[in-house]
């Protein structure tokens, strides 16, 4: 499925897997939502990037590229190691 998502057109992918394009906003037959964090002003989340994840955007039509009204996100990548003992 992951490989197909990168090489198939959206129409081919939808026909094969029965999924429409867009943000995943719950569970389906392939993925189970196991956690949800509500949006809040000035909130920062850290999670293991190896986990499949998706923004929880119930109304994509409300997204805006205008920085005065849009949703600002920062995606960062960190490498962490346990402290030496």
PDB file of C-alpha atoms in Angstrom:
ATOM      1  CA  UNK A   1       0.000   0.000   0.000  1.00  0.00           C
ATOM      2  CA  UNK A   2       2.774   2.451   0.919  1.00  0.00           C
ATOM      3  CA  UNK A   3       4.619   1.799  -2.344  1.00  0.00           C
ATOM      4  CA  UNK A   4       1.405   2.109  -4.335  1.00  0.00           C
ATOM      5  CA  UNK A   5       0.648   5.487  -2.742  1.00  0.00           C
ATOM      6  CA  UNK A   6       3.921   6.814  -4.137  1.00  0.00           C
ATOM      7  CA  UNK A   7       3.672   5.379  -7.632  1.00  0.00           C
ATOM      8  CA  UNK A   8      -0.037   5.289  -8.534  1.00  0.00           C
ATOM      9  CA  UNK A   9      -2.233   8.159  -9.576  1.00  0.00           C
ATOM     10  CA  UNK A  10      -4.893   9.194  -7.063  1.00  0.00           C
ATOM     11  CA  UNK A  11      -7.594   7.609  -9.241  1.00  0.00           C
ATOM     12  CA  UNK A  12      -5.716   4.285  -9.498  1.00  0.00           C
ATOM     13  CA  UNK A  13      -5.070   4.211  -5.759  1.00  0.00           C
ATOM     14  CA  UNK A  14      -8.734   4.956  -4.947  1.00  0.00           C
ATOM     15  CA  UNK A  15      -9.901   2.238  -7.334  1.00  0.00           C
ATOM     16  CA  UNK A  16      -7.548  -0.366  -5.855  1.00  0.00           C
ATOM     17  CA  UNK A  17      -8.045   0.360  -2.153  1.00  0.00           C
ATOM     18  CA  UNK A  18     -11.467   2.033  -2.004  1.00  0.00           C
ATOM     19  CA  UNK A  19     -10.065   5.136  -0.267  1.00  0.00           C
ATOM     20  CA  UNK A  20     -10.667   8.712  -1.311  1.00  0.00           C
ATOM     21  CA  UNK A  21      -7.987  11.385  -1.149  1.00  0.00           C
ATOM     22  CA  UNK A  22      -7.858  13.748   1.803  1.00  0.00           C
ATOM     23  CA  UNK A  23      -6.978  13.822   5.464  1.00  0.00           C
ATOM     24  CA  UNK A  24      -7.660  10.670   7.432  1.00  0.00           C
ATOM     25  CA  UNK A  25     -10.021  11.711  10.214  1.00  0.00           C
ATOM     26  CA  UNK A  26     -10.628   8.402  11.932  1.00  0.00           C
ATOM     27  CA  UNK A  27     -10.079   4.689  11.526  1.00  0.00           C
ATOM     28  CA  UNK A  28     -10.632   2.655   8.384  1.00  0.00           C
ATOM     29  CA  UNK A  29      -9.995  -0.963   7.403  1.00  0.00           C
ATOM     30  CA  UNK A  30      -6.261  -0.280   7.025  1.00  0.00           C
ATOM     31  CA  UNK A  31      -5.502   2.077   9.900  1.00  0.00           C
ATOM     32  CA  UNK A  32      -6.782   2.393  13.442  1.00  0.00           C
ATOM     33  CA  UNK A  33      -6.756   5.726  15.231  1.00  0.00           C
ATOM     34  CA  UNK A  34      -5.135   5.024  18.583  1.00  0.00           C
ATOM     35  CA  UNK A  35      -4.711   8.589  19.833  1.00  0.00           C
ATOM     36  CA  UNK A  36      -6.009  12.080  19.175  1.00  0.00           C
ATOM     37  CA  UNK A  37      -4.751  15.382  20.552  1.00  0.00           C
ATOM     38  CA  UNK A  38      -7.132  18.349  20.286  1.00  0.00           C
ATOM     39  CA  UNK A  39      -5.819  21.547  18.763  1.00  0.00           C
ATOM     40  CA  UNK A  40      -4.855  24.257  21.234  1.00  0.00           C
ATOM     41  CA  UNK A  41      -3.131  27.616  20.947  1.00  0.00           C
ATOM     42  CA  UNK A  42       0.659  27.375  21.199  1.00  0.00           C
ATOM     43  CA  UNK A  43       0.632  23.580  21.626  1.00  0.00           C
ATOM     44  CA  UNK A  44       3.707  21.509  20.801  1.00  0.00           C
ATOM     45  CA  UNK A  45       3.610  17.765  20.205  1.00  0.00           C
ATOM     46  CA  UNK A  46       6.500  15.339  20.080  1.00  0.00           C
ATOM     47  CA  UNK A  47       6.064  11.800  18.826  1.00  0.00           C
ATOM     48  CA  UNK A  48       8.107   9.037  17.267  1.00  0.00           C
ATOM     49  CA  UNK A  49       8.217   9.790  13.551  1.00  0.00           C
ATOM     50  CA  UNK A  50       8.339   6.057  12.772  1.00  0.00           C
ATOM     51  CA  UNK A  51       4.622   5.908  13.620  1.00  0.00           C
ATOM     52  CA  UNK A  52       2.099   6.551  10.884  1.00  0.00           C
ATOM     53  CA  UNK A  53       0.460   9.854  11.690  1.00  0.00           C
ATOM     54  CA  UNK A  54      -1.852  12.407  10.158  1.00  0.00           C
ATOM     55  CA  UNK A  55      -3.153  15.839  10.957  1.00  0.00           C
ATOM     56  CA  UNK A  56      -6.680  15.741  12.363  1.00  0.00           C
ATOM     57  CA  UNK A  57      -8.350  18.187  10.000  1.00  0.00           C
ATOM     58  CA  UNK A  58     -12.106  17.713   9.978  1.00  0.00           C
ATOM     59  CA  UNK A  59     -12.781  20.673   7.632  1.00  0.00           C
ATOM     60  CA  UNK A  60      -9.960  20.984   5.048  1.00  0.00           C
ATOM     61  CA  UNK A  61     -11.919  23.713   3.231  1.00  0.00           C
ATOM     62  CA  UNK A  62     -11.237  26.005   6.211  1.00  0.00           C
ATOM     63  CA  UNK A  63      -7.447  25.790   5.733  1.00  0.00           C
ATOM     64  CA  UNK A  64      -5.884  28.951   4.375  1.00  0.00           C
ATOM     65  CA  UNK A  65      -2.487  29.945   2.981  1.00  0.00           C
ATOM     66  CA  UNK A  66      -3.020  33.421   4.447  1.00  0.00           C
ATOM     67  CA  UNK A  67      -0.669  33.639   7.480  1.00  0.00           C
ATOM     68  CA  UNK A  68      -3.153  35.908   9.289  1.00  0.00           C
ATOM     69  CA  UNK A  69      -5.855  33.245   9.339  1.00  0.00           C
ATOM     70  CA  UNK A  70      -4.112  29.994   8.404  1.00  0.00           C
ATOM     71  CA  UNK A  71      -2.690  27.136  10.409  1.00  0.00           C
ATOM     72  CA  UNK A  72       1.033  27.468  11.079  1.00  0.00           C
ATOM     73  CA  UNK A  73       2.994  24.285  11.645  1.00  0.00           C
ATOM     74  CA  UNK A  74       6.655  23.454  12.060  1.00  0.00           C
ATOM     75  CA  UNK A  75       7.868  19.976  11.262  1.00  0.00           C
ATOM     76  CA  UNK A  76      11.200  19.246  12.883  1.00  0.00           C
ATOM     77  CA  UNK A  77      13.340  16.155  13.133  1.00  0.00           C
ATOM     78  CA  UNK A  78      15.423  15.333  16.186  1.00  0.00           C
ATOM     79  CA  UNK A  79      17.804  12.499  16.943  1.00  0.00           C
ATOM     80  CA  UNK A  80      17.840  11.491  20.597  1.00  0.00           C
ATOM     81  CA  UNK A  81      19.926   8.986  22.512  1.00  0.00           C
ATOM     82  CA  UNK A  82      19.639   7.828  26.101  1.00  0.00           C
ATOM     83  CA  UNK A  83      22.137   9.470  28.441  1.00  0.00           C
ATOM     84  CA  UNK A  84      25.306   7.449  29.084  1.00  0.00           C
ATOM     85  CA  UNK A  85      25.514   5.811  32.499  1.00  0.00           C
TER      86      UNK A  85
END
